[in-house]
GROMACS .gro file of C-alpha atoms in nm:
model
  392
    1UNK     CA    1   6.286   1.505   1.431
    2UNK     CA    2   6.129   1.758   1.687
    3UNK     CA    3   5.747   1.881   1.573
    4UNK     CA    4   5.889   2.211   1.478
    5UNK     CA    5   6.152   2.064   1.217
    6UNK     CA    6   5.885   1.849   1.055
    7UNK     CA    7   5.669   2.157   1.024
    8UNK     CA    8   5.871   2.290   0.758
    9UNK     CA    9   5.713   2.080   0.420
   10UNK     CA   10   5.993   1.884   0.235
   11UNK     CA   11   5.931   2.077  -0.106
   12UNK     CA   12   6.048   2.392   0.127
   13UNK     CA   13   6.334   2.243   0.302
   14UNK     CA   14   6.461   2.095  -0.054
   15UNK     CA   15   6.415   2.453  -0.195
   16UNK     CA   16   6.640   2.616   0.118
   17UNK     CA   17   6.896   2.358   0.008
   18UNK     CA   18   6.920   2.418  -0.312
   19UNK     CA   19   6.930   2.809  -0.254
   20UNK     CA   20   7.195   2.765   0.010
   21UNK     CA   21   7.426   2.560  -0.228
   22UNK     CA   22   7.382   2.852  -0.505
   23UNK     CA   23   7.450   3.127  -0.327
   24UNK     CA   24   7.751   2.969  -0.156
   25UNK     CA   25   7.906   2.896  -0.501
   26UNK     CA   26   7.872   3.264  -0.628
   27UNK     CA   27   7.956   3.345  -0.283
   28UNK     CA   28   8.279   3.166  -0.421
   29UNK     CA   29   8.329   3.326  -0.761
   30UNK     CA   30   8.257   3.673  -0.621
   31UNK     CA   31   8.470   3.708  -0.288
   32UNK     CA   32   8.738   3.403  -0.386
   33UNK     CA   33   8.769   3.379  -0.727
   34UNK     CA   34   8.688   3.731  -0.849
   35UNK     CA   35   8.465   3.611  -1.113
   36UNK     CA   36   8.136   3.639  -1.069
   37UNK     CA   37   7.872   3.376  -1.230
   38UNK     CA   38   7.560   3.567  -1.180
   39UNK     CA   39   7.466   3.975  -1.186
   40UNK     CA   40   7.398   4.111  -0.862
   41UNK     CA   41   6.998   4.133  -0.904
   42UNK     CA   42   6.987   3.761  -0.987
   43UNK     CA   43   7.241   3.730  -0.625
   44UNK     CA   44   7.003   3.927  -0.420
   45UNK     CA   45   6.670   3.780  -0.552
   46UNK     CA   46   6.795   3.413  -0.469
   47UNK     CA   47   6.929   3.577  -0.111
   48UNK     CA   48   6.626   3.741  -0.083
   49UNK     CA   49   6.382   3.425  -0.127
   50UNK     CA   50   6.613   3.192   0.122
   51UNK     CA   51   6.579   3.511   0.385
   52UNK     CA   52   6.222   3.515   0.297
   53UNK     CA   53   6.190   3.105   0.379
   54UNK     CA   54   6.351   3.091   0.697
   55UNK     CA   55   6.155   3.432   0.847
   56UNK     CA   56   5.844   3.196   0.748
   57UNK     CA   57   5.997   2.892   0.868
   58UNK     CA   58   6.263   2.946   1.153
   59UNK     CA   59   6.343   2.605   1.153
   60UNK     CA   60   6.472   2.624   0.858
   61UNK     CA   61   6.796   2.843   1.005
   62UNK     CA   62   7.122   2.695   1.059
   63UNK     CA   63   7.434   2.899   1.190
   64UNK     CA   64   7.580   2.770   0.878
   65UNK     CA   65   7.290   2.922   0.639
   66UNK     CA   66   7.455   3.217   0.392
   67UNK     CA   67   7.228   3.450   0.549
   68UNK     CA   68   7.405   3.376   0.911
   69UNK     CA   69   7.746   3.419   0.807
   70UNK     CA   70   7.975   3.703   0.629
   71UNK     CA   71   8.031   3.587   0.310
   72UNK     CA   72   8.383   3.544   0.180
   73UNK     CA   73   8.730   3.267   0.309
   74UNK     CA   74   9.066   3.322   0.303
   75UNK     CA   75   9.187   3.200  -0.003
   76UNK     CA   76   9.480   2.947  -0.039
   77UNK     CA   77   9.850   3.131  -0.092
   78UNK     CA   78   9.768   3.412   0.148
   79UNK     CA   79   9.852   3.434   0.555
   80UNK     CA   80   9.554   3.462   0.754
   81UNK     CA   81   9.479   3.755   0.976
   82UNK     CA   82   9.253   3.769   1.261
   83UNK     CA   83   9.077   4.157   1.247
   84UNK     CA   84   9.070   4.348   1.561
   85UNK     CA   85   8.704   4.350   1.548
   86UNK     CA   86   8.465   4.183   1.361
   87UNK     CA   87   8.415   4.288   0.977
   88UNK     CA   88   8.051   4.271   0.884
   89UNK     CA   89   7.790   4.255   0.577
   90UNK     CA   90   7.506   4.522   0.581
   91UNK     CA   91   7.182   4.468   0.503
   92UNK     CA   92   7.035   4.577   0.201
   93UNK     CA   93   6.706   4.717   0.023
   94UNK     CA   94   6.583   4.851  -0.274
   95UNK     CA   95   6.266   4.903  -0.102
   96UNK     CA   96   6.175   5.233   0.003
   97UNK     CA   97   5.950   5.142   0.306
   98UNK     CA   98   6.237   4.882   0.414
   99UNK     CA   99   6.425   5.258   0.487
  100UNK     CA  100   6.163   5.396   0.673
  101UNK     CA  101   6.077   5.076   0.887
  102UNK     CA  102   6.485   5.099   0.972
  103UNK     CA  103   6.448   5.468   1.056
  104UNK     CA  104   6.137   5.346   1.287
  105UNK     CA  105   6.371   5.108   1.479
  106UNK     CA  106   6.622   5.356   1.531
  107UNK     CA  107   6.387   5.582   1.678
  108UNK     CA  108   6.195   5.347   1.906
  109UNK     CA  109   6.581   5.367   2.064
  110UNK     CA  110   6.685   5.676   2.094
  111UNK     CA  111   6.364   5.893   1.994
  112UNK     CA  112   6.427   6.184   1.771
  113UNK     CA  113   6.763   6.140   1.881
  114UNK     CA  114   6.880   6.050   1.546
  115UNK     CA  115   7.096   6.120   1.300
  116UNK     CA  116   7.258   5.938   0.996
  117UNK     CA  117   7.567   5.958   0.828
  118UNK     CA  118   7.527   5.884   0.453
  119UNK     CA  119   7.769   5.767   0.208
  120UNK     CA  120   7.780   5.603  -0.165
  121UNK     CA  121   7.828   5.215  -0.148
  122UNK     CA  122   8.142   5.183  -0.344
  123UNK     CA  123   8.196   4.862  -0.529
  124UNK     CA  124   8.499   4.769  -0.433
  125UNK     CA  125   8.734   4.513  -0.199
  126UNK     CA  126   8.627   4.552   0.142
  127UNK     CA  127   8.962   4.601   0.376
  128UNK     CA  128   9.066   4.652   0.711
  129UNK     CA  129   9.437   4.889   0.767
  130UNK     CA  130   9.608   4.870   1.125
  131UNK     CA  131   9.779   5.128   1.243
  132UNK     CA  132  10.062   5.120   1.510
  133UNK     CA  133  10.199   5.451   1.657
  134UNK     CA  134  10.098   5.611   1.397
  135UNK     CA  135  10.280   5.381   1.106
  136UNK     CA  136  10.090   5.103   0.873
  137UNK     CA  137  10.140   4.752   1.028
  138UNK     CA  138   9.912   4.517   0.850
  139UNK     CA  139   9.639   4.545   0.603
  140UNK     CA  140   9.379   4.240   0.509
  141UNK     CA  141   9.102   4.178   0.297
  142UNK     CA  142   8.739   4.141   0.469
  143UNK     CA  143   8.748   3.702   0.419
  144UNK     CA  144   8.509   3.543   0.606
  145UNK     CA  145   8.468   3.856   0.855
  146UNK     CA  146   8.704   3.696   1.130
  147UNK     CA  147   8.981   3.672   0.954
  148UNK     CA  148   9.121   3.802   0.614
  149UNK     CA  149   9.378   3.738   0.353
  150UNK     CA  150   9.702   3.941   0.484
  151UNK     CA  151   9.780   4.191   0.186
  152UNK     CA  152   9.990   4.456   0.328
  153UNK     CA  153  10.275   4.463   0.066
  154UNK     CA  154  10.022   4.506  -0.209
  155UNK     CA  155   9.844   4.756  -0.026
  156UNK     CA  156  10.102   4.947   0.080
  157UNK     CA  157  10.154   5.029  -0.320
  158UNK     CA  158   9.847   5.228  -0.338
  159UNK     CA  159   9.963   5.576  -0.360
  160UNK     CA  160   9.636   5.698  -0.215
  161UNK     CA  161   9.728   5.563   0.106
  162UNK     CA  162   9.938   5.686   0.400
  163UNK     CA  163  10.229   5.491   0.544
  164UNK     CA  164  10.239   5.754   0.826
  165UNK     CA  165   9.960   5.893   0.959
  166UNK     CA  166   9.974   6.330   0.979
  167UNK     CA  167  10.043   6.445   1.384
  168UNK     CA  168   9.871   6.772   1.267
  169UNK     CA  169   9.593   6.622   1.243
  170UNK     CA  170   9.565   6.603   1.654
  171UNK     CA  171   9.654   6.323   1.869
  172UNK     CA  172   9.746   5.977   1.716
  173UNK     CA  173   9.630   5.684   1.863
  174UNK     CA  174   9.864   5.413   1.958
  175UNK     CA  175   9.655   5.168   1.743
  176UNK     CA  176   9.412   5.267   1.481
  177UNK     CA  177   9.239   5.014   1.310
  178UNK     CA  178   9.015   5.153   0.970
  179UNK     CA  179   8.807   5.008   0.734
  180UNK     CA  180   8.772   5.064   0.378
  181UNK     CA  181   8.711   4.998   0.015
  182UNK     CA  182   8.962   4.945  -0.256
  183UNK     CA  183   8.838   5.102  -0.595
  184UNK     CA  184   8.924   5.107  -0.928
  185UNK     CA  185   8.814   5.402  -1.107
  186UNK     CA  186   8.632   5.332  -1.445
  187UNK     CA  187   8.917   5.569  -1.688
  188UNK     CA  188   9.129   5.325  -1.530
  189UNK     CA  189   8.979   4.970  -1.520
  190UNK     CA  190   8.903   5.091  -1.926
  191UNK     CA  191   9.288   5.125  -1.962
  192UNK     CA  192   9.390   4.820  -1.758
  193UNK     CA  193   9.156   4.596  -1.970
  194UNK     CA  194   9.281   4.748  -2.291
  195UNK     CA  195   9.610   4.660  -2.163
  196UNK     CA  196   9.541   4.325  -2.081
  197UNK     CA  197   9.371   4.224  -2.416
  198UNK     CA  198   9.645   4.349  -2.624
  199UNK     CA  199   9.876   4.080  -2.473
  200UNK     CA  200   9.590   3.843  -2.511
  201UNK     CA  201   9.505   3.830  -2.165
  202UNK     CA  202   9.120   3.804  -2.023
  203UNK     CA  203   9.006   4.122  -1.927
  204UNK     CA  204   8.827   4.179  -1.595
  205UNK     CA  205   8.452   4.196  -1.595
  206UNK     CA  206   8.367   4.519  -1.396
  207UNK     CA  207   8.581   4.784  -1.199
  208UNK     CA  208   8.509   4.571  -0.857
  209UNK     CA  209   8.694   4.210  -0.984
  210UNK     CA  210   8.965   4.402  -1.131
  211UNK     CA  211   9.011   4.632  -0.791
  212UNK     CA  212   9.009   4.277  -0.588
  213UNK     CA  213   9.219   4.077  -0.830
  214UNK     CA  214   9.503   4.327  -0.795
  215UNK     CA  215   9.489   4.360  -0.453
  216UNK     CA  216   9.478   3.965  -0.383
  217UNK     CA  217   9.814   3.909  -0.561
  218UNK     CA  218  10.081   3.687  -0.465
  219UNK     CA  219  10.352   3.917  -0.645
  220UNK     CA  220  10.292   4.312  -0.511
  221UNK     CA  221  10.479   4.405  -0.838
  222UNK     CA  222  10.121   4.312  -0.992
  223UNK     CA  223   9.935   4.547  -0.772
  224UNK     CA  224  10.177   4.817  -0.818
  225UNK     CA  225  10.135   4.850  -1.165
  226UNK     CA  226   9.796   4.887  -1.159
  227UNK     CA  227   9.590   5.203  -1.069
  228UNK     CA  228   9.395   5.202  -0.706
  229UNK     CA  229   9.258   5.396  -0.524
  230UNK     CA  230   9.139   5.365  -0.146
  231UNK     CA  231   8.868   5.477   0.047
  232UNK     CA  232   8.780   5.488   0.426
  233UNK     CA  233   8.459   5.479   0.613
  234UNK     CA  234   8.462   5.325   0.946
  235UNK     CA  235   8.699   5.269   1.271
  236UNK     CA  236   8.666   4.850   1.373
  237UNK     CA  237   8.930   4.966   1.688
  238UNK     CA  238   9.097   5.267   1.799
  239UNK     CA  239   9.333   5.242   2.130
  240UNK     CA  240   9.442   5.617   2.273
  241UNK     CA  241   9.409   5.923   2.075
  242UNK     CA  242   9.136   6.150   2.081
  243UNK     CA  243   8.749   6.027   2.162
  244UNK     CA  244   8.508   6.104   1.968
  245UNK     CA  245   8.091   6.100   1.989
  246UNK     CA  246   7.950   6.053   1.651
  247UNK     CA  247   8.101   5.919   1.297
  248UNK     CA  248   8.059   6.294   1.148
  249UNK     CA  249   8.324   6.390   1.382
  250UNK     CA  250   8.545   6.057   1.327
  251UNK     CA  251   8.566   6.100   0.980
  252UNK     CA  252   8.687   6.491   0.991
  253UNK     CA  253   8.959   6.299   1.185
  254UNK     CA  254   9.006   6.041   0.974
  255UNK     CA  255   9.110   6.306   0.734
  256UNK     CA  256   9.267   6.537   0.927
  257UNK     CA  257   9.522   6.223   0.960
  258UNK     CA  258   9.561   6.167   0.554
  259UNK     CA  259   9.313   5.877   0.556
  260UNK     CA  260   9.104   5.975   0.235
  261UNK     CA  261   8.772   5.956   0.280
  262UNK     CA  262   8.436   5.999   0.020
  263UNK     CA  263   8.382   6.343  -0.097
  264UNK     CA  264   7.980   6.259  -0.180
  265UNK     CA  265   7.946   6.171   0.223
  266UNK     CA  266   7.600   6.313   0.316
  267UNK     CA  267   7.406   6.402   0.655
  268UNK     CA  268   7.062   6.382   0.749
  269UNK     CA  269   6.752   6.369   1.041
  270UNK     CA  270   6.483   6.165   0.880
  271UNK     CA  271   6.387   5.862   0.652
  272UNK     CA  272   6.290   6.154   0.350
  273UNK     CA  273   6.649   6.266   0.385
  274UNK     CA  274   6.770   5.923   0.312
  275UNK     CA  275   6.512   5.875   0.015
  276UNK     CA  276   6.668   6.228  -0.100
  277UNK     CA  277   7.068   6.155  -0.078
  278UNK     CA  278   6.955   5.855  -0.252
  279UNK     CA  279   6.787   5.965  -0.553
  280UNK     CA  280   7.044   6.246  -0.590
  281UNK     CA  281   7.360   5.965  -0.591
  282UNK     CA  282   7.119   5.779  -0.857
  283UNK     CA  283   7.121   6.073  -1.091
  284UNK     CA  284   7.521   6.151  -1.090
  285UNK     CA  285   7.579   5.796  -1.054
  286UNK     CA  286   7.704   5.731  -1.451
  287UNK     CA  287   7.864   6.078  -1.417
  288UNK     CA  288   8.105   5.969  -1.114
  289UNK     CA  289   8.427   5.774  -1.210
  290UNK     CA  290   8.375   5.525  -0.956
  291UNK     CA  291   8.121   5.243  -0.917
  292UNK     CA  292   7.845   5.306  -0.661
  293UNK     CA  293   7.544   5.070  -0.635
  294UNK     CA  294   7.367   5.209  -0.400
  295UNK     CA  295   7.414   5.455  -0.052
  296UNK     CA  296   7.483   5.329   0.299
  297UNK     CA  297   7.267   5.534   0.554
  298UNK     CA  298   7.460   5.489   0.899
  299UNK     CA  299   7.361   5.564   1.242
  300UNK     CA  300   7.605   5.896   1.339
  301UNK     CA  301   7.571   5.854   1.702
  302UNK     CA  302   7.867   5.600   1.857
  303UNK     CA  303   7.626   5.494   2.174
  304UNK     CA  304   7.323   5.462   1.961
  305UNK     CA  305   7.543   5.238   1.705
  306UNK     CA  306   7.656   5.026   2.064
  307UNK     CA  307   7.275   5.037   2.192
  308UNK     CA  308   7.153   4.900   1.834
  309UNK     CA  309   7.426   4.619   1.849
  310UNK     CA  310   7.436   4.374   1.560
  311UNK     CA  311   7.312   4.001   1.440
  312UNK     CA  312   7.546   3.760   1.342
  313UNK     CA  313   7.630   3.877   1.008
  314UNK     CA  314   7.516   4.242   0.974
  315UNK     CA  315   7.457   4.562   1.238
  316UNK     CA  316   7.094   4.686   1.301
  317UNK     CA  317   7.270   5.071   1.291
  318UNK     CA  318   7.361   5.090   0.951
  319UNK     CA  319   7.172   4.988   0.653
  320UNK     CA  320   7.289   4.969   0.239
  321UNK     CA  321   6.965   5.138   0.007
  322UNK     CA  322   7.070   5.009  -0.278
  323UNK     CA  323   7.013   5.099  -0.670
  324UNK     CA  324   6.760   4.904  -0.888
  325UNK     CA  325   6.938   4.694  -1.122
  326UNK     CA  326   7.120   4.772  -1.396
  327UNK     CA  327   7.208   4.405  -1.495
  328UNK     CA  328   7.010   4.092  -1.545
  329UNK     CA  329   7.079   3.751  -1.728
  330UNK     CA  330   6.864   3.638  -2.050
  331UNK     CA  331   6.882   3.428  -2.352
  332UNK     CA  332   7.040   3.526  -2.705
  333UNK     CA  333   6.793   3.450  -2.928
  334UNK     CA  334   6.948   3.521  -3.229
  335UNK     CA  335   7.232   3.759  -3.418
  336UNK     CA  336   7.122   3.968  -3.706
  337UNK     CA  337   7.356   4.208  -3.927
  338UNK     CA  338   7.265   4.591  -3.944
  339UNK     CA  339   7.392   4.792  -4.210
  340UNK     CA  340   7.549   5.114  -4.109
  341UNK     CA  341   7.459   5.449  -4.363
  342UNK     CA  342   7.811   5.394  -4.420
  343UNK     CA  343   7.761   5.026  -4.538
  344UNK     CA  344   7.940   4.909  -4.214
  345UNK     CA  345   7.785   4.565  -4.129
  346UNK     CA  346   7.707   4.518  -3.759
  347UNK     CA  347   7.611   4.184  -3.551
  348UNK     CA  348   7.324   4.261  -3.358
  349UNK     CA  349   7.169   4.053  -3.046
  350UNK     CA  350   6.829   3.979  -3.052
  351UNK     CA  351   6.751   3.897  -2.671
  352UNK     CA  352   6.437   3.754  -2.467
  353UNK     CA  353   6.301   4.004  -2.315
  354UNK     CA  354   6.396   4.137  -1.999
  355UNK     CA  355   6.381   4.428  -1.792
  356UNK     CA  356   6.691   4.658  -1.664
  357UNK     CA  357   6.676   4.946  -1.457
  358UNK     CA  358   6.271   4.957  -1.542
  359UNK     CA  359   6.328   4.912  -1.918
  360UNK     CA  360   6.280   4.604  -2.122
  361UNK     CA  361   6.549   4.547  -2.355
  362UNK     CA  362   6.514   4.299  -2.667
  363UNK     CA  363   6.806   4.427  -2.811
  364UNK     CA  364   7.149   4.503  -2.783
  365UNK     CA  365   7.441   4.640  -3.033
  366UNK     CA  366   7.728   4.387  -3.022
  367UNK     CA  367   8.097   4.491  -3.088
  368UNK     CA  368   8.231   4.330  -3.376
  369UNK     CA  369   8.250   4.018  -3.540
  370UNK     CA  370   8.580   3.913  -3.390
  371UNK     CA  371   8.520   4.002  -3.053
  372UNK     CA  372   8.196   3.698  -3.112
  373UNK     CA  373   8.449   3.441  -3.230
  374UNK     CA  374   8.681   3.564  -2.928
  375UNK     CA  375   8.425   3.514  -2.676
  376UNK     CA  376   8.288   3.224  -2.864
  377UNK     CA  377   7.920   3.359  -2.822
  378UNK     CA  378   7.673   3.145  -2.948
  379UNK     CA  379   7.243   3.137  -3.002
  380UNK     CA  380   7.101   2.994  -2.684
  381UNK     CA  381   7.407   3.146  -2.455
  382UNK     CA  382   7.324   3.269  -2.116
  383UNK     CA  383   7.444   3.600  -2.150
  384UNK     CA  384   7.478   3.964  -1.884
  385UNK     CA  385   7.246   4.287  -2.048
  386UNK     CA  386   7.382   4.601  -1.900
  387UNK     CA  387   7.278   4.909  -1.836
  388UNK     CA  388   7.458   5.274  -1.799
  389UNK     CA  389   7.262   5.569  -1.855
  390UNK     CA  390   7.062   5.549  -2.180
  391UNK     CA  391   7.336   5.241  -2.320
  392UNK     CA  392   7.292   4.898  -2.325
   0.00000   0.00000   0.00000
């Protein structure tokens, strides 16, 4: 053991263990399985300490640490498919200074040189979509950020997207390669789980698993009959066609060739113009039929983006400012019955404490007493509080 190594005390090194194992299991259920275990505050705080242990103790990092690698395989049942360039995570804040110490890097680059493309962070299935003189060829999920689950047929049902790019739209390229996000929008996730329960299926959990689980199909008939939607945001390789300087200017052409892209996207100069295009996306956020949870502030420039370059798992040119939480993970304490002014009788949960979105909840209306025997919820259950708007 080299002096650095046993530097690192053995209550810390058991601690980076343990946090490793976690997070790769929910790394699991999220990008594999399409169930999540945990909400995504109680994800990022345990990613958050094991990023926090090995900047303390660099011995501590492996190239096979979580925070090294993309997260996400290729699950069983699928081909895999190599992606013309690499498909990264971004990092991620909800810390305010975090966006201006990013902004500060940037500029130690390229001076006041800067600009930033800004966009929502959809919740979605991360994908990449080849193009070949003009025509689809190939579409995979994001997997481990090498290679991906091949899911062309299924995502060549999305009506949303183009199996022939538009020639008006200026000069193809002889290969296109675009990346994206796969959404389901809330009206319809709402109808899909009704759908689902009435021929006593289980539902989905959130917009996101049920946008991934129909995508990552074996039978395209599934994915068909379900309603997506598609959503690009980047170019991983482009081969001919015309050249362009900054993403502003790719993504007019992105459109300009059918590819949908966000209608929220946002520009700005500074660090205050990302803390602004932030808190306006928080305030429409429950309005919007999509799920956001957070904005990504991008670097617009193309050479700045090269000059920045990237780590192993993330690029130091973009950066995802996301949301405080709306969901964290108690304790039922107990179920009592209200009476409605209509003499309606109706199970409430009486919760530990715990804060959401900067409110403590203790409480939380339940939906009836059949949906409890369904779900089998009992005292002492771990259970998800959520919060939308003013509604738990």
């Amino acid at each position: 053991m080299t002096a650095r190594a046993a530097a690192v005390p053995a209550r810390v090194r058991a601690r980076a263990r343990g946090l490793r194992a976690r997070i790769r299991r929910h790394d699991r259920a999220y990008y594999v399985l399409d169930r999540p275990t945990v909400s995504d505050a109680t994800y990022d705080r345990l990613r958050r300490e094991l990023e926090a242990l090995e900047a303390r103790y660099p011995a501590l990092v492996t190239p096979r640490s979580p925070t090294q690698q993309v997260a996400g395989e290729v699950a069983t049942g699928f081909r895999a498919r190599r992606h013309l360039a690499p498909m990264l995570s971004l990092a991620s804040t909800t810390d305010p200074e975090a966006v201006r110490q990013f902004d500060a890097r940037l500029r130690r680059l390229a001076g006041d040189a800067v600009a930033y493309v800004l966009e929502p962070k959809f919740d979605g299935l991360s994908i990449e979509v080849v193009y070949r003189q003009g025509r689809l060829a190939f579409a995979s999920t994001r997997g481990d950020g090498e290679h991906g689950e091949d899911v062309t047929a299924n995502v060549q049902t999305i009506r949303g997207l183009p199996s022939r790019l538009r020639e008006s739209g200026g000069r193809v390229p002889r290969l296109l390669a675009v990346r994206g996000e796969v959404l389901m929008r809330r009206t319809a996730f709402a109808s899909l789980n009704a759908r689902l329960e009435r021929a006593g299926q289980p539902p989905f959990a959130n917009p996101r698993n049920a946008a991934a689980g129909s995508v990552r199909q074996l039978d395209p008939r599934v994915t068909a009959s379900r309603a997506l939607d598609v959503v690009f945001y980047d170019v991983l390789a482009v081969d001919g066609g015309t050249a362009e300087g900054t993403a502003r200017a790719l993504g007019a052409r992105l459109r300009a060739w059918g590819l949908p892209t966000s209608p929220d996207r946002g520009h700005g100069r500074h660090a205050d113009d990302i803390l602004r295009y932030h808190a306006r996306m928080a305030r429409v956020r429950d309005r919007l039929d999509v799920e956001i949870d957070g904005i990504v502030a991008k670097a617009d420039r193309l050479d700045l983006r090269t000059r920045a370059g990237s780590t192993s798992s993330h690029p130091r040119w973009a950066l995802a400012f996301k949301f405080e939480p709306r969901g964290a993970t108690t304790r039922l304490a107990r179920v009592e019955v209200q009476v409605g002014r209509t003499g309606v009788l109706t199970p409430v949960a009486v919760l530990r404490p715990v804060e959401v979105g900067g409110v403590v909840v203790t409480r939380a209306t339940l939906h009836n007493w059949r949906e409890l025997a369904r779900k089998n919820i009992r005292v002492g259950d771990l259970v998800e509080v959520r919060r939308a708007g003013d509604v738990i």
